[in-house]
Short mmCIF file of C-alpha atoms in Angstrom, two decimals:
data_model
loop_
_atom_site.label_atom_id
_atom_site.label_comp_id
_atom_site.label_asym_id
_atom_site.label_seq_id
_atom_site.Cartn_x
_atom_site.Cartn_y
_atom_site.Cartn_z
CA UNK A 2 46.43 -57.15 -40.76
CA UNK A 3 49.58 -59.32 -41.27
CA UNK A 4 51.00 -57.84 -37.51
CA UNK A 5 47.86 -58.37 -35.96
CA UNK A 6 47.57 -62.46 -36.85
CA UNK A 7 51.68 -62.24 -36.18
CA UNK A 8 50.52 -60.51 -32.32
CA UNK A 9 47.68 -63.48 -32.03
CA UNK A 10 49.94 -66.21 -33.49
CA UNK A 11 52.04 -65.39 -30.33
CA UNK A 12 50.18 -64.89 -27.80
CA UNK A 13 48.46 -68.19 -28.64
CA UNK A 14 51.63 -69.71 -29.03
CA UNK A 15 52.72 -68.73 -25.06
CA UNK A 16 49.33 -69.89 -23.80
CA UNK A 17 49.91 -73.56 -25.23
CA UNK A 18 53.78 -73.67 -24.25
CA UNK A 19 52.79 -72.46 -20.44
CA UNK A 20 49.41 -75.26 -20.29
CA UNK A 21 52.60 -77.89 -21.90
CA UNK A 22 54.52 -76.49 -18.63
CA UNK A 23 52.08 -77.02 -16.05
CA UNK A 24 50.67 -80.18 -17.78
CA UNK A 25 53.77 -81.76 -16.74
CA UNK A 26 54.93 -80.27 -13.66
CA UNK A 27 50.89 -81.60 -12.71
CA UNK A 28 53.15 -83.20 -9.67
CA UNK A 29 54.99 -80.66 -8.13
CA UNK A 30 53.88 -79.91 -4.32
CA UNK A 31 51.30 -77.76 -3.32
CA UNK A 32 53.61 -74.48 -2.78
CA UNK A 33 55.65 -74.80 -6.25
CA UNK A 34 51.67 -75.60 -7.90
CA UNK A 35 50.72 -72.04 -6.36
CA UNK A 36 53.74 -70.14 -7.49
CA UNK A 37 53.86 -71.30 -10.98
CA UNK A 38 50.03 -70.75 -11.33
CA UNK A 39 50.44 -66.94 -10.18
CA UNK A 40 53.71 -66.76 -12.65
CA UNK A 41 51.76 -67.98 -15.21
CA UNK A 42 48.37 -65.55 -14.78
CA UNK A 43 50.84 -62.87 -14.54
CA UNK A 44 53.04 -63.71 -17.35
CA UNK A 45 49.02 -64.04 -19.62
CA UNK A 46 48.09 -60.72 -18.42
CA UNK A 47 51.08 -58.90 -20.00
CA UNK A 48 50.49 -60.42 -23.13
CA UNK A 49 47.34 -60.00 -23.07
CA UNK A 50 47.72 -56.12 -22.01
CA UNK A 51 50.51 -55.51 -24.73
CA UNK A 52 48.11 -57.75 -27.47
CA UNK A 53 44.64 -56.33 -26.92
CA UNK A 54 42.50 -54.05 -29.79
CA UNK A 55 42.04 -50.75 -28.85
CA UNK A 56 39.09 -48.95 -31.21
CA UNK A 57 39.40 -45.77 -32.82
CA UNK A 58 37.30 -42.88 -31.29
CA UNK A 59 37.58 -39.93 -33.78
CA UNK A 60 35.44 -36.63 -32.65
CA UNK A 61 34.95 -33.36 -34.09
CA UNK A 62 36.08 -30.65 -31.41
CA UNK A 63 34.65 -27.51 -32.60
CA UNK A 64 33.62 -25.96 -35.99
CA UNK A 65 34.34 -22.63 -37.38
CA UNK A 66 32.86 -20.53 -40.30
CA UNK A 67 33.87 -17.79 -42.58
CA UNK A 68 31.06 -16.42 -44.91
CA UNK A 69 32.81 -16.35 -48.83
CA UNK A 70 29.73 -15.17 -50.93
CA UNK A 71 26.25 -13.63 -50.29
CA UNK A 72 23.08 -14.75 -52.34
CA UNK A 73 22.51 -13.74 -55.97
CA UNK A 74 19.90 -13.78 -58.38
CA UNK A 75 21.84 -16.77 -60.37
CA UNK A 76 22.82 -18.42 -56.88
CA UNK A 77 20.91 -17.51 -53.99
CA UNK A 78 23.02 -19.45 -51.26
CA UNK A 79 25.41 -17.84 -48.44
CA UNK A 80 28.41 -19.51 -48.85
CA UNK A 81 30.68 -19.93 -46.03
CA UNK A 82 33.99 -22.00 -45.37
CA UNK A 83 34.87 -24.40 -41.96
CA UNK A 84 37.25 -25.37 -40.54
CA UNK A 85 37.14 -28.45 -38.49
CA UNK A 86 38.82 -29.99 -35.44
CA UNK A 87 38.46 -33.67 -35.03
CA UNK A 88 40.49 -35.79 -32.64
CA UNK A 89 41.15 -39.54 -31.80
CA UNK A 90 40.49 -40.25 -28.08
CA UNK A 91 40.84 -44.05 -29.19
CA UNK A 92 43.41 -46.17 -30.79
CA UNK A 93 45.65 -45.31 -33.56
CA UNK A 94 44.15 -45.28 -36.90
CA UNK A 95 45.78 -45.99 -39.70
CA UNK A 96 44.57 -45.31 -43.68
CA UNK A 97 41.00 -44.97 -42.94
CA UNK A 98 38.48 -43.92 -45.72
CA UNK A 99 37.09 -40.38 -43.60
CA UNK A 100 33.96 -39.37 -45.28
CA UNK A 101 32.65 -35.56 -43.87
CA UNK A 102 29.40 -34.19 -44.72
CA UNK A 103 26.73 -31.24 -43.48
CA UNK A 104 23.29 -32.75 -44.76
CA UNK A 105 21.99 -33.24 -48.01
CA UNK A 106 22.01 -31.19 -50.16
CA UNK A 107 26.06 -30.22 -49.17
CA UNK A 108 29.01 -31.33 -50.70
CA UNK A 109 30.39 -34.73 -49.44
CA UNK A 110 34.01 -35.13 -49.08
CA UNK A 111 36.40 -38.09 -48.71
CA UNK A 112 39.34 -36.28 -46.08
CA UNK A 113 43.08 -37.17 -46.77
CA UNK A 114 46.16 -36.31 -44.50
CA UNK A 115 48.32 -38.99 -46.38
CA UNK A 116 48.85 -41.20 -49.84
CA UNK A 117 46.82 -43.89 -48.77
CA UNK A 118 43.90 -42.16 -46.61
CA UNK A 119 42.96 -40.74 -43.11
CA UNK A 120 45.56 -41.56 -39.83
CA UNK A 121 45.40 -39.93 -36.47
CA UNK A 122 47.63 -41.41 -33.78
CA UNK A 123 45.86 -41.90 -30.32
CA UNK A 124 45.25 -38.85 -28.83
CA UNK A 125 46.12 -36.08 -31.42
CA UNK A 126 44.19 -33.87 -33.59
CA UNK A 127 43.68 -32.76 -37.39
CA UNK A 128 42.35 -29.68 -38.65
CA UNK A 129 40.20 -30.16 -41.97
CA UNK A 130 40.12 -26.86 -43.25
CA UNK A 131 38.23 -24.71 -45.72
CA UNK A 132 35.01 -27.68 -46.00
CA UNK A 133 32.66 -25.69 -48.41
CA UNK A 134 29.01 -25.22 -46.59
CA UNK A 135 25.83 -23.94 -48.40
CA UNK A 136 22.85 -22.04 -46.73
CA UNK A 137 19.51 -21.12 -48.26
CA UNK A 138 19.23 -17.33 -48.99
CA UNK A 139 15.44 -16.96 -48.28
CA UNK A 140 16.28 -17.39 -44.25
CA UNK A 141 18.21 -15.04 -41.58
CA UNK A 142 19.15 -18.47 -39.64
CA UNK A 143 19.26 -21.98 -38.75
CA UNK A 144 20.96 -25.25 -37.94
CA UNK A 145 23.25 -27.44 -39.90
CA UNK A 146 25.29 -30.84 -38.75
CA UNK A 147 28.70 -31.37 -39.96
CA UNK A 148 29.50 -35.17 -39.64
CA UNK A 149 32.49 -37.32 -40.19
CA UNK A 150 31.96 -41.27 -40.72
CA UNK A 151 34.80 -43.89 -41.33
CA UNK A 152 33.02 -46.67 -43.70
CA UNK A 153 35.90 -49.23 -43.46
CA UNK A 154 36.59 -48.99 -39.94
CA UNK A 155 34.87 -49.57 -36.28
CA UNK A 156 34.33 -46.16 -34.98
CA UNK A 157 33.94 -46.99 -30.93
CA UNK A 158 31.72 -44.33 -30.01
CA UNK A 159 29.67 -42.10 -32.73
CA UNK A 160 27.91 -39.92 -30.86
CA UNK A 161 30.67 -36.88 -31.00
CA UNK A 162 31.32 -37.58 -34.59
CA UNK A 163 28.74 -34.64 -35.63
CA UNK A 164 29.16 -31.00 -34.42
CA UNK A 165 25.94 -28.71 -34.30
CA UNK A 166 27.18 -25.23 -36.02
CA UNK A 167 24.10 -21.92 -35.94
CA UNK A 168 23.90 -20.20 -39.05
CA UNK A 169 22.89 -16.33 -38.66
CA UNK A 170 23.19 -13.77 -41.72
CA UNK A 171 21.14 -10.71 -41.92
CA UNK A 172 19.29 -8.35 -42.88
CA UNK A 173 15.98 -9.80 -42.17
CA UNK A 174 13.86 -11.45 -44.85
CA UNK A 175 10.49 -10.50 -44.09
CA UNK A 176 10.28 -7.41 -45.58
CA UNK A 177 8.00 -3.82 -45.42
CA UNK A 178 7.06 -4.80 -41.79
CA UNK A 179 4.74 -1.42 -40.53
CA UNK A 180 2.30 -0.08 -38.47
CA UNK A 181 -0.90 0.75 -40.90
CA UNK A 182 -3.49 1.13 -37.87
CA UNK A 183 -5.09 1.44 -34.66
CA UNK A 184 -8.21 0.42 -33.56
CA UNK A 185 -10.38 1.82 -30.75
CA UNK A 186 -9.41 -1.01 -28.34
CA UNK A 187 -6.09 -0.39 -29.12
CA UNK A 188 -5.53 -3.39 -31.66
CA UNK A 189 -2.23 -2.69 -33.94
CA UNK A 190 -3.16 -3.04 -37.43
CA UNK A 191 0.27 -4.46 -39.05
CA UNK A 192 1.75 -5.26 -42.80
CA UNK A 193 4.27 -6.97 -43.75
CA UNK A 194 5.23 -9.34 -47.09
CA UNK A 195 4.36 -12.39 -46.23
CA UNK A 196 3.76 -14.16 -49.18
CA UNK A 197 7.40 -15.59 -49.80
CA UNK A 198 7.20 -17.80 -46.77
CA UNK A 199 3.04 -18.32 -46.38
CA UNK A 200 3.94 -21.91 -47.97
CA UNK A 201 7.49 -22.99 -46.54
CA UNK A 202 6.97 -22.18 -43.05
CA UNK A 203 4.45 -22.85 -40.32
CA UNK A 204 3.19 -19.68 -39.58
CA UNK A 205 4.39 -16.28 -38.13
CA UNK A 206 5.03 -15.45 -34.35
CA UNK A 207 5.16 -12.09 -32.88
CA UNK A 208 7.62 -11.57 -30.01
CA UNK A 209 7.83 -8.16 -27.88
CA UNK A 210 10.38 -6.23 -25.25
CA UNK A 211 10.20 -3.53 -23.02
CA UNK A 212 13.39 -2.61 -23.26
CA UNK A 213 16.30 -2.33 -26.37
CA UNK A 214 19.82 -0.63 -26.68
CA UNK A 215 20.35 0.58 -30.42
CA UNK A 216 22.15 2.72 -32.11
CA UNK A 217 19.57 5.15 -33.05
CA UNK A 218 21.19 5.58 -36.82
CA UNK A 219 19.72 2.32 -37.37
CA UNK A 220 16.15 3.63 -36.68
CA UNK A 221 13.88 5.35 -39.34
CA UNK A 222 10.79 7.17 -38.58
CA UNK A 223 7.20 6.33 -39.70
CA UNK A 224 3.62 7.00 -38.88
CA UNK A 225 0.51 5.40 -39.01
CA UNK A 226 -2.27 7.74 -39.40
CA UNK A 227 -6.32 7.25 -38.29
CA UNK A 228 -9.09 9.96 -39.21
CA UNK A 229 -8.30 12.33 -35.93
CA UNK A 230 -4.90 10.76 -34.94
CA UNK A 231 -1.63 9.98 -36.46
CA UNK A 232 1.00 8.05 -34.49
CA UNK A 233 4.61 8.06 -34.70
CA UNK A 234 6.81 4.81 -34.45
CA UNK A 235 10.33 3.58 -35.39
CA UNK A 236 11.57 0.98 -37.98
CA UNK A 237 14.57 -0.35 -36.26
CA UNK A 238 17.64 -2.41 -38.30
CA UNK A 239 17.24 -6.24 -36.36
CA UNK A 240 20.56 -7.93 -35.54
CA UNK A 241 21.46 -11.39 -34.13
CA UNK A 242 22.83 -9.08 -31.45
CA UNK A 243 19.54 -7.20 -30.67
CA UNK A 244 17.27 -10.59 -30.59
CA UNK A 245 19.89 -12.07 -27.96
CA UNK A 246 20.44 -9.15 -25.44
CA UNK A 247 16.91 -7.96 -25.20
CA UNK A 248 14.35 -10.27 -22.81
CA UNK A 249 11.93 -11.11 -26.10
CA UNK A 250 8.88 -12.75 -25.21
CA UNK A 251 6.00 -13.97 -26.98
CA UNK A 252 3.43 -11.71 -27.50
CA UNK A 253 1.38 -14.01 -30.36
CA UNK A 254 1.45 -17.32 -31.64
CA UNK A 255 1.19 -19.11 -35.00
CA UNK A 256 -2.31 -19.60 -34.24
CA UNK A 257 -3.28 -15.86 -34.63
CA UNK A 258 -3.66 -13.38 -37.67
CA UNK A 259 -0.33 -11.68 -37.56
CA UNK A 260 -1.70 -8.64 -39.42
CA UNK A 261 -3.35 -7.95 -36.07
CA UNK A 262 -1.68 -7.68 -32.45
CA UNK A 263 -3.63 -6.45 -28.72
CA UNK A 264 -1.23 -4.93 -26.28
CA UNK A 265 -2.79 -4.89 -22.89
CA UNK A 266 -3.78 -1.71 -23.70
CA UNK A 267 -3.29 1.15 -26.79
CA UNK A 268 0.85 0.67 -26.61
CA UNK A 269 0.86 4.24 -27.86
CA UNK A 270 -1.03 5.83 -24.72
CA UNK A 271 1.73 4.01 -22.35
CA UNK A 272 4.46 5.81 -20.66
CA UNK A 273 7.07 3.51 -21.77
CA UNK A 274 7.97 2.58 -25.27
CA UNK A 275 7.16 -1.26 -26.85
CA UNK A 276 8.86 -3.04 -29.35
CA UNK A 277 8.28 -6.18 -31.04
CA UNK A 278 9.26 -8.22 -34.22
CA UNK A 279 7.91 -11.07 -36.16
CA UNK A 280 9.61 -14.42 -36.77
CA UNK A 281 8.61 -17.50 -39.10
CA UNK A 282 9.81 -20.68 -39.06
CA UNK A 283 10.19 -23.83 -41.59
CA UNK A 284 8.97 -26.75 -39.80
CA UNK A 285 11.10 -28.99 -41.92
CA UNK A 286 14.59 -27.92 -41.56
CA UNK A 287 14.33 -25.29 -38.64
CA UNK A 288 15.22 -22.63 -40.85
CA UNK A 289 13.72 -18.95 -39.88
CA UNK A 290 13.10 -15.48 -41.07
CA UNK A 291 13.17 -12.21 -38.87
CA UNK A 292 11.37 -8.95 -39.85
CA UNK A 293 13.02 -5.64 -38.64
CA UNK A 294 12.48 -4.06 -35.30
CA UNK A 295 8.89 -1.80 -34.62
CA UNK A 296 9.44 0.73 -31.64
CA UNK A 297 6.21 1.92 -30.18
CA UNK A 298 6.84 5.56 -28.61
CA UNK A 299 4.52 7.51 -26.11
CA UNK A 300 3.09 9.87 -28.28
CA UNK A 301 4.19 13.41 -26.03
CA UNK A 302 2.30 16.17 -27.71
CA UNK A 303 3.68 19.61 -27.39
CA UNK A 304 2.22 22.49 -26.64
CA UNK A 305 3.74 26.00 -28.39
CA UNK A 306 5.40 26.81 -24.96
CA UNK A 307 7.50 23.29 -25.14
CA UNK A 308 7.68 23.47 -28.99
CA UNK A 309 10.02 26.71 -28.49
CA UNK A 310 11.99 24.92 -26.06
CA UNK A 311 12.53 21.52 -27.81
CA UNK A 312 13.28 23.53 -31.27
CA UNK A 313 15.78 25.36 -30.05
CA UNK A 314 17.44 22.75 -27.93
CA UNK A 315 17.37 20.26 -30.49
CA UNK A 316 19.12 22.47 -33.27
CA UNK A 317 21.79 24.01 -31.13
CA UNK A 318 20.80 27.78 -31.40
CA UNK A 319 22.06 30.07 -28.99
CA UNK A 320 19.80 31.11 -26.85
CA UNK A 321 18.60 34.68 -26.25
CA UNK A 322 17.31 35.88 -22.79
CA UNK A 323 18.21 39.55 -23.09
CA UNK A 324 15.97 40.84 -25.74
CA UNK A 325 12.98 42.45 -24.80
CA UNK A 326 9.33 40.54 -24.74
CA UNK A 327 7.62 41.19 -27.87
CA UNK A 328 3.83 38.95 -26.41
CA UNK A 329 1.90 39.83 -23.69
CA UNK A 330 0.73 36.44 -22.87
CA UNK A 331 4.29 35.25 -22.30
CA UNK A 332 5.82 36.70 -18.76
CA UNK A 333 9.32 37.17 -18.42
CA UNK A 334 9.40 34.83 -15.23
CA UNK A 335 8.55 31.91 -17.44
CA UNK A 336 10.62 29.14 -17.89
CA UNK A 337 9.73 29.36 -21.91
CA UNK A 338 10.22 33.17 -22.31
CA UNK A 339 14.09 33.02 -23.35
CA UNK A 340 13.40 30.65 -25.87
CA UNK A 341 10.10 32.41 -27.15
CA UNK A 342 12.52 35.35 -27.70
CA UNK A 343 14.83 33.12 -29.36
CA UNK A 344 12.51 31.82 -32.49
CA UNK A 345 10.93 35.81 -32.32
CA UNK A 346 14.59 37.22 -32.87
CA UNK A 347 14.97 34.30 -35.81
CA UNK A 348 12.12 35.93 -38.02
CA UNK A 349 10.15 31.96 -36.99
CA UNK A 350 7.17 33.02 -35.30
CA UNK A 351 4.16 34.75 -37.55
CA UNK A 352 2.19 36.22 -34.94
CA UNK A 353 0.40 40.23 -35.16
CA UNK A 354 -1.77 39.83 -32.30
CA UNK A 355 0.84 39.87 -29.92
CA UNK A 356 0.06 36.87 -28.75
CA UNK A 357 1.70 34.01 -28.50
CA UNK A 358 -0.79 31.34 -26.76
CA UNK A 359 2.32 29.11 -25.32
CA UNK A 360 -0.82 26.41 -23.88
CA UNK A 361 -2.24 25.93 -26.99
CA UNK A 362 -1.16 22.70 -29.08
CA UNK A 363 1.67 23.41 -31.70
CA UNK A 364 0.21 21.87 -35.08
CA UNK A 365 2.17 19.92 -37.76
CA UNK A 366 1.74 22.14 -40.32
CA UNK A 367 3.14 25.29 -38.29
CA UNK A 368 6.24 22.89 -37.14
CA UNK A 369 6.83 22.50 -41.11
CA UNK A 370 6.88 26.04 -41.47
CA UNK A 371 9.25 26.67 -38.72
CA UNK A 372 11.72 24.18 -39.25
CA UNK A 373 11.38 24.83 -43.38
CA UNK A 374 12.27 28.40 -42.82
CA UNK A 375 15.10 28.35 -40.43
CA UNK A 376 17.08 25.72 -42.68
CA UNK A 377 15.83 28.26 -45.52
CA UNK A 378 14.36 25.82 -47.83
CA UNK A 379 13.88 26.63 -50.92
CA UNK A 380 10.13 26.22 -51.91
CA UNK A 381 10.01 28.03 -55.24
CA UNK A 382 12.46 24.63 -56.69
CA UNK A 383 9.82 22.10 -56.55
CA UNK A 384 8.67 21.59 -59.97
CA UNK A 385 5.54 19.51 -60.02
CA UNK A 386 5.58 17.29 -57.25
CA UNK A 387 2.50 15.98 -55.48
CA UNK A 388 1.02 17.48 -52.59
CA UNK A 389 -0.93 15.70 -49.76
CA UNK A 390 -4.45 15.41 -50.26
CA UNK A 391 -5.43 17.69 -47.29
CA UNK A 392 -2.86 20.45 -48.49
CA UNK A 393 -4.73 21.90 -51.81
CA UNK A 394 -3.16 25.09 -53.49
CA UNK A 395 -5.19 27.56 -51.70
CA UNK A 396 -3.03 26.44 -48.63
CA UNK A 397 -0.60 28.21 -46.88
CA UNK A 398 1.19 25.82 -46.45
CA UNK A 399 0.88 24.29 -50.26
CA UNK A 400 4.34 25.34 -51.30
CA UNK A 401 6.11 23.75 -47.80
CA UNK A 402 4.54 20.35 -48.64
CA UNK A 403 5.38 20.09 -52.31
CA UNK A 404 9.25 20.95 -50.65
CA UNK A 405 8.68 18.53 -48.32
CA UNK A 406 8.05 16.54 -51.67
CA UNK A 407 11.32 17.58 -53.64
CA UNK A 408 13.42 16.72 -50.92
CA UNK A 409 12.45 13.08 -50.62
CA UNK A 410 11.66 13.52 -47.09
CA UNK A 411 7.50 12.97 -47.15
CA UNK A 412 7.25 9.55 -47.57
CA UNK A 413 6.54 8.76 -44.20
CA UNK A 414 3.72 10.65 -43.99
CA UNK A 415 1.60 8.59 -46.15
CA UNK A 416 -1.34 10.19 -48.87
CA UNK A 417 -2.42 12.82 -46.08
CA UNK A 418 -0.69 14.83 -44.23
CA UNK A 419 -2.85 16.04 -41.01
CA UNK A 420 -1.33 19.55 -40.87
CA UNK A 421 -4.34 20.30 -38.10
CA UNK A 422 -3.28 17.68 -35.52
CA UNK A 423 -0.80 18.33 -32.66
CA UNK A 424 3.05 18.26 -33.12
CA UNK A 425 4.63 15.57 -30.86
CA UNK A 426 8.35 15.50 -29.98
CA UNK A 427 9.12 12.62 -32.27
CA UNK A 428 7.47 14.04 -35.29
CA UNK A 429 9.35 17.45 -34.88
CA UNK A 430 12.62 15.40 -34.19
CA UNK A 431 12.32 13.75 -37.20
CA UNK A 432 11.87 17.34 -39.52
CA UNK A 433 14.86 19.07 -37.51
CA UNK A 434 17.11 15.97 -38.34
CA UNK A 435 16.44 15.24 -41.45
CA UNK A 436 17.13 19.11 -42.64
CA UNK A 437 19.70 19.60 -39.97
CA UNK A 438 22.22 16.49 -41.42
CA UNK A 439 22.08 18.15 -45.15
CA UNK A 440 22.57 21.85 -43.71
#
């Protein structure tokens, strides 16, 4: 303060010395009058140029985070670190009091970069590094503003002293999401937990694609089974990455029962598959929660003829086209008759009519038996699990399900297991791979 009323004190000073000046050169012809007027604006100017206040104009350039802790029971807050870039566009400023906050319910901290407070010179930068930021564990994302303030000083244009970071940490919070229905007009009957966030947020939202890249190891198979028709679907692992590169639109608003979802039509029936997600939001802070990922699949039912094929395709056996035809309904000009021959020469196919009716539909419960018995499943080992409710123990097929059990791979199927309905290429994928990655 003392050199600023020492810069006034001067400049002053040279204003009333140069009106003394012209005061009494008041007489001096009209030529001199003009020169010493434009000496003496000029000679003001450069004072006033090398005198004047310039404001500071601190910013914050850019904001990065580094996640330090995930949510616990005692805690349940993502922690992450920033660092932040601020910059002076104005004048110098010298032992300010810089004050940096992200809302709230965050920590507030006075900055240093000296003994006696905050400088930046015109022009340069500071990094403040390793700010401590908080975000609620019950959501997958949101917004938070990191601001800077300087109490004590004129700060000439605020507008750029906050920086706008997106938070986004999953795996998604609204849990159990799956298919439990279908109804004649092809309404999806869904479930989900939804109590957690019926309170904090303002609803649920449904979004769908027609398209999705994954990585199909972060896919599970399920089913959702009706009295004459079960339907297979995928549970797919959501990502930030997966919401932004597919072209998500929305399918159903807040406004709707999100238990319940129309397609234009039954989703299964189309040719292509559907996928869609749900998403709720907090109307106070913008916080939101993501469910996983539902695929809907075509549901391509397979006959015995495309069964053979498919089986032996999918598990890599060798196929045999030079033993002789053991069935008289399969010609040796077919396109199936190699791979026929194939699950004949492996002991799979239980058959003494010589028949082996390639048209007619391949059921689930003979596609258990056949994949059970060429990975040679034990099904003596399996204690007293529980069978489905349509498998009782005068079943053939009793001691395959209560394997199925034992290995921990029939939970998908739900309490029944439909062994009379027709295979489809996703349900037999499913058996081959889950038997064929512990072989």
């Amino acid at each position: 303060m003392k050199g600023y009323f020492k810069k006034n004190f001067i400049f002053y000073a040279i204003v009333g010395i140069a009106s003394m000046y012209a005061m009494a050169n008041i007489q001096v012809k009209n030529g001199d009058f003009r020169f010493l007027e434009t000496s003496l604006v000029s000679m003001l100017e450069n004072v006033a140029e090398k005198n004047k206040f310039e404001p500071v104009d601190l910013s914050i350039q850019n904001v990065t985070l580094r996640k330090v802790g995930n949510p616990t029971q005692d805690f349940n807050y993502y922690k992450y670190v920033a660092n932040i870039v601020v910059k002076n566009h104005g004048g110098d400023l010298k032992n300010g009091q810089l004050i940096l906050e992200a809302g709230e319910n965050q920590r507030h901290s006075f900055v240093k970069n000296d003994a006696e407070g905050f400088s930046l010179a015109k022009g340069q930068t500071h990094i403040i590094e390793n700010y401590e930021i908080l975000f609620d564990g019950d959501y997958n994302g949101g917004n938070l503003t990191v601001k800077i303030k300087l109490p004590e000083k004129v700060d000439y244009f605020d507008e750029n002293n906050k920086f706008e970071i997106k938070i986004s940490d999953f795996s998604p919070k609204i849990k159990a999401l799956s298919i439990v229905g279908i109804k004649e007009d092809g309404t999806v009957q869904l479930d989900f937990d939804s109590l957690p966030y019926s309170v904090s947020t303002n609803g649920f939202e449904i979004y769908k694609s027609e398209g999705l890249s994954f990585d199909e190891s972060d896919s599970k198979y399920a089913e959702a089974s009706l009295e004459d028709k079960t339907y297979g679907y995928y549970r797919i692992k959501n990502s930030e990455e997966l919401i932004k590169s597919a072209n998500w639109s929305l399918l159903q608003g807040t406004d709707k029962d999100p238990h319940s979802i129309k397609f234009a039509e039954n989703p299964f029936e189309d040719s292509t598959a559907h996928y869609i997600y749900i998403k709720s939001t907090n109307p106070e802070n913008g916080n939101f929660v993501v469910s996983n990922i539902l695929q809907l699949v075509p549901q391509k039912e397979l006959n015995r003829a495309a069964f053979a094929r498919f089986f032996v395709d999918y598990t890599g056996v060798d196929l045999d086209e030079e033993s002789p035809n053991y069935f008289e309904d399969v010609s040796e000009k077919s396109w199936y008759a190699p791979y026929v021959k194939t699950l004949y020469k492996l002991g799979l196919i239980k058959s003494d009519s010589f028949k082996f009716n390639p048209e007619n539909p391949m059921t689930r419960g003979d596609a258990l038996r056949v994949v059970m018995d060429y990975f040679d499943i034990n099904l003596a080992d399996t204690e007293d699990y529980q069978a489905f409710k349509d498998i009782d123990s005068t079943n053939d097929l009793y001691p395959y399900s209560k394997a199925l059990f034992a290995s921990g791979r029939a939970g998908v199927f739900g309490e029944n297991f439909h062994p009379n309905q027709p295979a489809t290429k996703n349900y037999l994928k499913y058996l081959i791979y889950e038997y064929k990655k512990n072989s």
